[in-house]
Short mmCIF file of C-alpha atoms in Angstrom, two decimals:
data_model
loop_
_atom_site.label_atom_id
_atom_site.label_comp_id
_atom_site.label_asym_id
_atom_site.label_seq_id
_atom_site.Cartn_x
_atom_site.Cartn_y
_atom_site.Cartn_z
CA UNK L 1428 0.00 0.00 0.00
CA UNK L 1429 1.34 3.41 -0.96
CA UNK L 1430 0.72 6.46 1.18
CA UNK L 1431 0.21 9.64 -0.84
CA UNK L 1432 1.43 13.13 0.08
CA UNK L 1433 1.78 16.33 -1.87
CA UNK L 1434 5.25 17.02 -0.48
CA UNK L 1435 7.64 14.67 1.30
CA UNK L 1436 10.66 16.04 3.12
CA UNK L 1437 13.43 13.54 3.81
CA UNK L 1438 15.35 14.56 6.94
CA UNK L 1439 13.97 15.72 10.28
CA UNK L 1440 16.58 18.34 11.00
CA UNK L 1441 16.73 22.13 10.86
CA UNK L 1442 16.35 22.47 7.06
CA UNK L 1443 13.61 19.84 6.87
CA UNK L 1444 11.43 21.40 9.57
CA UNK L 1445 11.96 24.95 8.31
CA UNK L 1446 10.88 23.88 4.81
CA UNK L 1447 7.79 22.10 6.11
CA UNK L 1448 6.60 24.93 8.35
CA UNK L 1449 7.10 27.69 5.78
CA UNK L 1450 5.48 25.60 3.06
CA UNK L 1451 2.45 24.75 5.19
CA UNK L 1452 1.97 28.43 6.02
CA UNK L 1453 2.04 29.39 2.33
CA UNK L 1454 -0.21 26.52 1.25
CA UNK L 1455 -2.11 25.02 4.21
CA UNK L 1456 -4.08 22.67 1.95
CA UNK L 1457 -0.97 20.61 1.08
CA UNK L 1458 -0.41 17.20 2.67
CA UNK L 1459 3.16 17.38 3.97
CA UNK L 1460 5.23 14.69 5.69
CA UNK L 1461 8.72 14.67 7.20
CA UNK L 1462 10.53 11.32 7.05
CA UNK L 1463 13.26 10.86 9.67
CA UNK L 1464 15.40 7.71 9.89
CA UNK L 1465 16.16 8.08 13.63
CA UNK L 1466 13.93 7.81 16.67
CA UNK L 1467 14.18 11.54 17.35
CA UNK L 1468 13.96 14.63 15.19
CA UNK L 1469 16.11 17.78 15.42
CA UNK L 1470 18.93 15.96 17.24
CA UNK L 1471 21.62 18.22 15.78
CA UNK L 1472 19.66 21.31 16.81
CA UNK L 1473 19.55 19.89 20.34
CA UNK L 1474 23.33 19.68 20.76
CA UNK L 1475 24.32 22.76 18.75
CA UNK L 1476 26.00 25.65 20.52
CA UNK L 1477 26.66 23.49 23.57
CA UNK L 1478 22.95 22.82 23.95
CA UNK L 1479 22.03 26.49 23.56
CA UNK L 1480 21.45 26.44 19.76
CA UNK L 1481 23.45 29.10 17.93
CA UNK L 1482 20.56 30.12 15.64
CA UNK L 1483 22.44 32.55 13.38
CA UNK L 1484 25.03 35.36 13.41
CA UNK L 1485 24.68 39.13 13.59
CA UNK L 1486 26.02 39.94 10.13
CA UNK L 1487 23.30 41.86 8.30
CA UNK L 1488 25.01 42.58 4.96
CA UNK L 1489 24.47 39.70 2.49
CA UNK L 1490 27.84 39.99 0.72
CA UNK L 1491 29.67 40.11 4.06
CA UNK L 1492 27.68 37.16 5.37
CA UNK L 1493 28.75 35.00 2.40
CA UNK L 1494 32.43 35.46 3.34
CA UNK L 1495 31.92 32.98 6.20
CA UNK L 1496 31.32 30.10 3.78
CA UNK L 1497 34.44 28.31 2.46
CA UNK L 1498 32.12 26.46 0.06
CA UNK L 1499 29.00 28.27 -1.16
CA UNK L 1500 30.16 31.90 -0.94
CA UNK L 1501 29.30 32.75 -4.56
CA UNK L 1502 26.05 30.78 -4.68
CA UNK L 1503 24.62 32.25 -1.45
CA UNK L 1504 24.81 35.91 -2.51
CA UNK L 1505 21.42 35.82 -4.26
CA UNK L 1506 19.63 33.71 -1.61
CA UNK L 1507 20.88 35.94 1.22
CA UNK L 1508 19.32 38.95 -0.49
CA UNK L 1509 16.00 37.06 -0.21
CA UNK L 1510 16.25 35.64 3.33
CA UNK L 1511 19.04 36.15 5.84
CA UNK L 1512 19.90 37.00 9.44
CA UNK L 1513 17.33 39.73 10.09
CA UNK L 1514 14.61 37.61 8.50
CA UNK L 1515 15.55 34.66 10.70
CA UNK L 1516 15.35 36.80 13.83
CA UNK L 1517 11.98 38.17 12.76
CA UNK L 1518 10.71 34.65 11.95
CA UNK L 1519 11.43 33.40 15.46
CA UNK L 1520 10.26 36.62 17.10
CA UNK L 1521 6.85 36.30 15.43
CA UNK L 1522 6.55 32.84 16.95
CA UNK L 1523 7.34 33.99 20.47
CA UNK L 1524 11.01 32.95 20.55
CA UNK L 1525 13.09 35.82 21.91
CA UNK L 1526 16.69 35.91 20.64
CA UNK L 1527 19.78 37.73 21.89
CA UNK L 1528 23.04 38.81 20.26
CA UNK L 1529 26.19 37.96 22.22
CA UNK L 1530 29.42 39.98 22.19
CA UNK L 1531 31.06 37.77 19.55
CA UNK L 1532 28.05 38.18 17.22
CA UNK L 1533 26.50 34.77 17.80
CA UNK L 1534 22.72 34.75 18.23
CA UNK L 1535 20.99 32.46 20.75
CA UNK L 1536 17.53 32.10 22.24
CA UNK L 1537 17.22 34.23 25.40
CA UNK L 1538 16.40 30.99 27.23
CA UNK L 1539 19.91 29.66 26.44
CA UNK L 1540 18.26 26.35 25.59
CA UNK L 1541 17.96 24.58 22.24
CA UNK L 1542 14.70 23.08 23.54
CA UNK L 1543 13.10 26.50 22.94
CA UNK L 1544 13.82 26.17 19.21
CA UNK L 1545 12.78 22.50 19.12
CA UNK L 1546 9.52 23.22 20.97
CA UNK L 1547 8.79 26.07 18.55
CA UNK L 1548 9.24 23.75 15.55
CA UNK L 1549 7.21 20.91 17.07
CA UNK L 1550 4.32 23.16 18.06
CA UNK L 1551 4.29 24.75 14.59
CA UNK L 1552 4.26 21.37 12.80
CA UNK L 1553 1.41 20.23 15.07
CA UNK L 1554 -0.55 23.45 14.48
CA UNK L 1555 -0.11 23.16 10.72
CA UNK L 1556 -0.95 19.45 10.52
CA UNK L 1557 2.47 18.34 9.23
CA UNK L 1558 3.03 14.60 9.63
CA UNK L 1559 6.30 13.58 11.34
CA UNK L 1560 7.25 9.97 10.66
CA UNK L 1561 10.30 8.68 12.61
CA UNK L 1562 12.11 5.38 12.10
CA UNK L 1563 11.74 5.71 8.31
CA UNK L 1564 15.15 5.03 6.75
CA UNK L 1565 14.86 5.86 3.05
CA UNK L 1566 16.03 2.96 0.89
CA UNK L 1567 15.28 4.41 -2.51
CA UNK L 1568 13.43 7.14 -4.39
CA UNK L 1569 12.66 7.50 -8.05
CA UNK L 1570 10.81 9.88 -10.34
CA UNK L 1571 7.55 8.58 -11.78
CA UNK L 1572 6.18 11.08 -14.29
CA UNK L 1573 6.51 14.45 -12.57
CA UNK L 1574 6.14 12.96 -9.09
CA UNK L 1575 8.22 10.76 -6.82
CA UNK L 1576 8.04 7.32 -5.22
CA UNK L 1577 9.90 6.96 -1.94
CA UNK L 1578 10.61 3.55 -0.42
CA UNK L 1579 11.49 3.44 3.29
CA UNK L 1580 12.17 0.73 5.89
CA UNK L 1581 8.50 0.96 6.88
CA UNK L 1582 6.65 1.41 3.62
CA UNK L 1583 6.28 3.20 0.30
CA UNK L 1584 5.15 6.77 -0.28
CA UNK L 1585 4.34 8.92 -3.28
CA UNK L 1586 4.64 12.69 -3.53
CA UNK L 1587 4.40 15.38 -6.17
CA UNK L 1588 7.40 17.24 -4.71
CA UNK L 1589 10.43 15.82 -2.88
CA UNK L 1590 12.78 17.79 -0.61
CA UNK L 1591 16.09 16.23 0.45
CA UNK L 1592 17.37 17.74 3.70
CA UNK L 1593 19.41 14.85 5.08
CA UNK L 1594 22.80 16.49 5.60
CA UNK L 1595 25.78 14.24 4.99
CA UNK L 1596 23.94 10.92 4.87
CA UNK L 1597 26.06 8.66 2.58
CA UNK L 1598 23.11 6.38 1.68
CA UNK L 1599 21.08 9.33 0.36
CA UNK L 1600 24.13 10.63 -1.53
CA UNK L 1601 24.47 7.19 -3.18
CA UNK L 1602 20.81 7.24 -4.29
CA UNK L 1603 21.34 10.74 -5.75
CA UNK L 1604 24.48 9.56 -7.54
CA UNK L 1605 22.54 6.64 -9.02
CA UNK L 1606 20.03 9.20 -10.31
CA UNK L 1607 22.88 11.02 -12.05
CA UNK L 1608 23.60 13.79 -9.56
CA UNK L 1609 27.24 14.58 -8.91
CA UNK L 1610 28.31 14.72 -5.26
CA UNK L 1611 31.54 16.07 -3.82
CA UNK L 1612 33.03 13.56 -1.34
CA UNK L 1613 32.46 14.50 2.29
CA UNK L 1614 35.40 15.51 4.42
CA UNK L 1615 35.27 16.81 8.02
CA UNK L 1616 35.12 20.56 8.61
CA UNK L 1617 35.14 22.45 11.93
CA UNK L 1618 37.57 20.32 13.90
CA UNK L 1619 40.25 20.94 16.52
CA UNK L 1620 43.96 20.10 16.17
CA UNK L 1621 45.66 17.32 18.12
CA UNK L 1622 49.08 18.60 19.20
CA UNK L 1623 51.50 17.05 21.67
CA UNK L 1624 54.03 19.72 22.56
CA UNK L 1625 55.83 20.48 25.83
CA UNK L 1626 55.20 24.23 25.35
CA UNK L 1627 51.43 23.84 25.73
CA UNK L 1628 51.15 20.60 27.74
CA UNK L 1629 50.52 22.39 31.06
CA UNK L 1630 48.35 25.18 29.58
CA UNK L 1631 44.82 23.74 29.01
CA UNK L 1632 42.25 26.51 29.35
CA UNK L 1633 44.60 29.31 28.28
CA UNK L 1634 43.04 31.48 25.56
CA UNK L 1635 44.57 34.39 23.65
CA UNK L 1636 44.28 36.09 20.26
CA UNK L 1637 46.70 34.67 17.72
CA UNK L 1638 47.40 34.32 14.01
CA UNK L 1639 47.81 30.78 12.66
CA UNK L 1640 49.16 29.63 9.32
CA UNK L 1641 49.54 26.14 7.88
CA UNK L 1642 53.23 25.80 7.00
CA UNK L 1643 54.00 25.76 3.26
CA UNK L 1644 50.43 26.80 2.48
CA UNK L 1645 48.33 29.93 1.92
CA UNK L 1646 45.90 28.77 4.61
CA UNK L 1647 45.80 31.22 7.51
CA UNK L 1648 43.42 32.46 10.15
CA UNK L 1649 43.30 34.65 13.23
CA UNK L 1650 41.21 35.14 16.35
CA UNK L 1651 40.93 33.59 19.81
CA UNK L 1652 43.02 30.43 20.17
CA UNK L 1653 42.22 28.02 23.00
CA UNK L 1654 44.80 25.56 24.32
CA UNK L 1655 43.16 22.25 25.26
CA UNK L 1656 44.21 18.93 26.83
CA UNK L 1657 44.58 17.46 23.33
CA UNK L 1658 46.03 20.48 21.49
CA UNK L 1659 44.44 23.64 20.11
CA UNK L 1660 40.89 24.84 19.49
CA UNK L 1661 38.97 28.13 19.48
CA UNK L 1662 37.75 30.26 16.55
CA UNK L 1663 41.24 30.72 15.02
CA UNK L 1664 41.69 26.94 14.70
CA UNK L 1665 38.09 26.16 13.71
CA UNK L 1666 38.13 28.77 10.93
CA UNK L 1667 41.38 27.28 9.65
CA UNK L 1668 39.87 23.78 9.71
CA UNK L 1669 36.86 24.96 7.68
CA UNK L 1670 38.83 26.83 5.02
CA UNK L 1671 41.40 24.04 4.87
CA UNK L 1672 38.95 21.10 5.09
CA UNK L 1673 39.93 19.56 1.75
CA UNK L 1674 43.66 20.33 1.86
CA UNK L 1675 44.10 19.11 5.45
CA UNK L 1676 42.18 15.93 4.65
CA UNK L 1677 44.61 15.27 1.76
CA UNK L 1678 47.45 15.64 4.27
CA UNK L 1679 45.71 13.05 6.49
CA UNK L 1680 45.74 15.66 9.28
CA UNK L 1681 49.51 15.56 9.63
CA UNK L 1682 50.98 19.02 9.06
CA UNK L 1683 52.70 21.90 10.81
CA UNK L 1684 51.27 25.25 11.83
CA UNK L 1685 53.05 28.53 12.52
CA UNK L 1686 51.54 30.41 15.46
CA UNK L 1687 52.06 34.13 15.97
CA UNK L 1688 50.98 34.69 19.57
CA UNK L 1689 51.25 38.45 18.98
CA UNK L 1690 49.10 38.34 15.81
CA UNK L 1691 50.48 41.11 13.59
CA UNK L 1692 53.95 41.80 15.02
CA UNK L 1693 56.95 40.53 13.03
CA UNK L 1694 59.90 38.77 14.59
CA UNK L 1695 62.14 41.79 13.95
CA UNK L 1696 59.66 44.19 15.58
CA UNK L 1697 59.44 41.96 18.65
CA UNK L 1698 63.23 41.69 18.83
CA UNK L 1699 63.46 45.49 19.05
CA UNK L 1700 60.74 45.56 21.72
CA UNK L 1701 62.60 42.96 23.78
CA UNK L 1702 65.72 45.14 23.66
CA UNK L 1703 63.67 48.07 24.93
CA UNK L 1704 62.31 45.95 27.78
CA UNK L 1705 65.90 44.99 28.66
CA UNK L 1706 66.75 48.68 29.07
CA UNK L 1707 63.53 49.35 30.96
CA UNK L 1708 63.65 46.45 33.46
CA UNK L 1709 67.33 45.38 33.72
CA UNK L 1710 67.05 43.92 37.24
CA UNK L 1711 63.68 42.24 36.75
CA UNK L 1712 63.41 38.54 35.94
CA UNK L 1713 62.01 37.91 32.45
CA UNK L 1714 59.99 34.94 33.62
CA UNK L 1715 58.09 36.71 36.42
CA UNK L 1716 56.01 39.28 34.56
CA UNK L 1717 54.19 38.53 31.31
CA UNK L 1718 54.74 40.97 28.44
CA UNK L 1719 52.70 41.89 25.31
CA UNK L 1720 49.42 41.28 27.20
CA UNK L 1721 49.99 37.53 26.94
CA UNK L 1722 48.48 35.15 29.51
CA UNK L 1723 51.12 34.68 32.23
CA UNK L 1724 51.38 30.89 31.92
CA UNK L 1725 51.83 31.10 28.16
CA UNK L 1726 54.54 33.79 28.45
CA UNK L 1727 56.42 31.73 31.05
CA UNK L 1728 56.25 28.59 28.92
CA UNK L 1729 57.62 30.41 25.86
CA UNK L 1730 60.39 32.01 27.95
CA UNK L 1731 61.53 28.56 29.16
CA UNK L 1732 61.21 27.15 25.60
CA UNK L 1733 63.66 29.86 24.49
CA UNK L 1734 66.38 28.50 26.76
CA UNK L 1735 65.96 31.29 29.33
CA UNK L 1736 66.04 30.18 32.98
CA UNK L 1737 63.27 31.31 35.33
CA UNK L 1738 65.76 33.36 37.40
CA UNK L 1739 67.38 35.13 34.40
CA UNK L 1740 67.23 38.93 34.64
CA UNK L 1741 66.50 41.07 31.57
CA UNK L 1742 70.03 42.53 31.79
CA UNK L 1743 71.59 39.03 31.62
CA UNK L 1744 69.64 37.74 28.61
CA UNK L 1745 71.81 37.47 25.50
CA UNK L 1746 71.14 38.10 21.79
CA UNK L 1747 70.63 34.42 20.95
CA UNK L 1748 68.03 34.05 23.71
CA UNK L 1749 66.20 37.18 22.55
CA UNK L 1750 66.16 35.98 18.95
CA UNK L 1751 64.84 32.58 20.04
CA UNK L 1752 62.17 34.21 22.23
CA UNK L 1753 61.07 36.55 19.43
CA UNK L 1754 60.77 33.51 17.18
CA UNK L 1755 58.72 31.59 19.75
CA UNK L 1756 56.40 34.58 20.11
CA UNK L 1757 55.84 35.22 16.41
CA UNK L 1758 56.75 32.06 14.51
CA UNK L 1759 56.23 29.11 16.87
CA UNK L 1760 56.00 25.88 14.86
CA UNK L 1761 53.69 23.17 16.17
CA UNK L 1762 53.23 19.69 14.73
CA UNK L 1763 49.60 18.68 14.23
CA UNK L 1764 48.95 14.96 14.34
CA UNK L 1765 45.26 14.24 13.93
CA UNK L 1766 42.01 16.03 14.68
CA UNK L 1767 39.11 15.93 17.12
CA UNK L 1768 35.43 16.75 16.55
CA UNK L 1769 34.46 20.18 17.86
CA UNK L 1770 32.05 19.37 20.73
CA UNK L 1771 29.15 17.38 19.25
CA UNK L 1772 28.95 19.59 16.18
CA UNK L 1773 30.06 17.42 13.28
CA UNK L 1774 30.08 19.48 10.10
CA UNK L 1775 31.25 18.23 6.72
CA UNK L 1776 32.42 19.84 3.52
CA UNK L 1777 30.97 18.04 0.50
CA UNK L 1778 27.57 17.23 -0.93
CA UNK L 1779 25.54 17.88 -4.07
CA UNK L 1780 27.59 19.74 -6.68
CA UNK L 1781 26.36 23.34 -6.56
CA UNK L 1782 26.39 23.62 -10.37
CA UNK L 1783 23.44 21.19 -10.41
CA UNK L 1784 21.14 23.36 -8.28
CA UNK L 1785 19.06 26.42 -9.19
CA UNK L 1786 19.68 28.80 -6.29
CA UNK L 1787 16.61 30.89 -7.10
CA UNK L 1788 14.43 27.93 -6.12
CA UNK L 1789 16.83 25.30 -4.62
CA UNK L 1790 15.44 22.87 -7.20
CA UNK L 1791 17.56 20.28 -8.95
CA UNK L 1792 18.59 21.24 -12.48
CA UNK L 1793 18.42 17.55 -13.43
CA UNK L 1794 15.02 16.62 -12.04
CA UNK L 1795 11.77 18.55 -11.80
CA UNK L 1796 10.16 18.72 -8.35
CA UNK L 1797 13.34 17.64 -6.51
CA UNK L 1798 14.69 20.17 -4.00
CA UNK L 1799 17.66 20.40 -1.64
CA UNK L 1800 18.39 22.41 1.52
CA UNK L 1801 21.01 22.44 4.27
CA UNK L 1802 24.18 20.38 4.44
CA UNK L 1803 23.18 17.91 1.72
CA UNK L 1804 24.50 20.66 -0.57
CA UNK L 1805 28.24 21.26 -0.89
CA UNK L 1806 27.95 24.31 1.40
CA UNK L 1807 29.55 24.68 4.81
CA UNK L 1808 30.59 27.52 7.05
CA UNK L 1809 32.86 28.47 9.88
CA UNK L 1810 31.51 28.23 13.42
CA UNK L 1811 29.17 30.90 14.77
CA UNK L 1812 25.64 30.12 13.55
CA UNK L 1813 26.40 30.34 9.83
CA UNK L 1814 25.59 26.70 9.02
CA UNK L 1815 22.11 27.13 10.49
CA UNK L 1816 21.61 30.35 8.50
CA UNK L 1817 22.36 28.41 5.32
CA UNK L 1818 19.70 25.87 6.34
CA UNK L 1819 17.05 28.53 7.11
CA UNK L 1820 17.71 30.41 3.86
CA UNK L 1821 17.63 27.38 1.57
CA UNK L 1822 14.56 25.93 3.28
CA UNK L 1823 12.65 29.23 3.12
CA UNK L 1824 13.38 29.79 -0.59
CA UNK L 1825 12.57 26.17 -1.50
CA UNK L 1826 9.28 26.34 0.44
CA UNK L 1827 8.36 29.55 -1.38
CA UNK L 1828 9.24 27.98 -4.75
CA UNK L 1829 7.20 24.83 -4.08
CA UNK L 1830 4.25 26.92 -2.88
CA UNK L 1831 4.35 29.12 -6.00
CA UNK L 1832 4.16 25.98 -8.20
CA UNK L 1833 1.05 24.90 -6.33
#
C-alpha cells in the first residue's frame, strides 16, 4: 500500500522542519510529511551551541555574510538577499522565541536552551498538521512522471514534490548519484587540532588572540586560540579547519602550523621591543612578569622554551636568547597529528555539486520537483551560527518555490 502526500521532506533536521513549516503556512491545503530515519527529530539542533542552539550570526550585509562560507560563498549571494539573518530573527520573534546577540556576534535564544527552538518547531508542525514519521530510513526514491516514489524501511510513499534535507547521509548521496547527480566527497570541517608539545602541555584553558598559518600553504586564520588537553581549538583553529577542510584531509591531518601569539607583530619588531624591555627592566626577571598582554602561563612557557632560565634577569639575557624568544612569540612551529570533533557539532564539507542546483528555487537542475536544503549541498561555514543560517535560507526559498508551483 502506498501512502500519498503532496510534499515529502526527507530529513527531520533544521532544514527539513523549516521547509515544512514555511510551506504549510504558504499553502495550508498541502499534505506534507517529514521522514526521519532516527527515533528523534532535530537531534543536531539539540546539541548545537553546547545545547544552547546558535541560531544565526549578527552579520546583516548579504555579501559580508557569504564570506563565512568556504564552500558556497558565490552561490549564497542571491539567496541571502531574499532571506538572511534579520529575516531569521523576525521569523522566530513572530513565533514567540526571543533571541539575543552575544558579544562575539552569535545569536541564541534568550532561554539559552535549544529546547526552545525545538519546541517552537514541534508546536508549529502540530498546528499546521504536518506529519512527522520517525524510524523511516529511506532505501530508494525515483521519479515517476513528474512525481516521486519513496521507499522506506517501513513502507512506500508517493509525492508530487520531494525535498532532500538529510545532511551528509552517505546512503542518500548514493541514491542521488545513481540518479545522475554529482556529489563532492564529504570531508570533516570544523575540527580541533591534536598537538602534543611540551610548550602547551601544562596550559589547558589558556586562551589568547593569535594568528595561525599552515606551514607551506596559503591557509591562515586569526582570532581567539584556545589551548586544550589534546592540542588547540577556538575560533582561530576552527576557521582554519573549515577553510582548509579539503587540503588538510589530503594531508591526512599531519601538518605543521606557525603560530604568531602576537598576531600582527613581526619577529624583527618583537626583537626590538625585547631590547627596549631589557633597558627598561634590567634587574627584573624575564619569567616573572608577562609581556605583550599575553596570559602569564603562556609567556612563562615560551620564555623557558627559548632557553631562558626562570631566574634570568633582563640585563643578563643574550642576543641568541632574545632571537629565540622573538621567534617563539611570532613564529612558533607546532606539529599537528590528527584532529578531534568540535564538541558534538560534526560538520562536513561536501555534498551535491552546486552547479546542479538552481539557487533561485533550490530545485535540482536535473530533475523537476526535486529540492535540496542544508548540508546535503556542498555548502559549509565556519563556526558561529552560519551553518544554520544556510539551512534557514535554503529551506525558506525552497518552500516559497514549491508553494508558488502549487
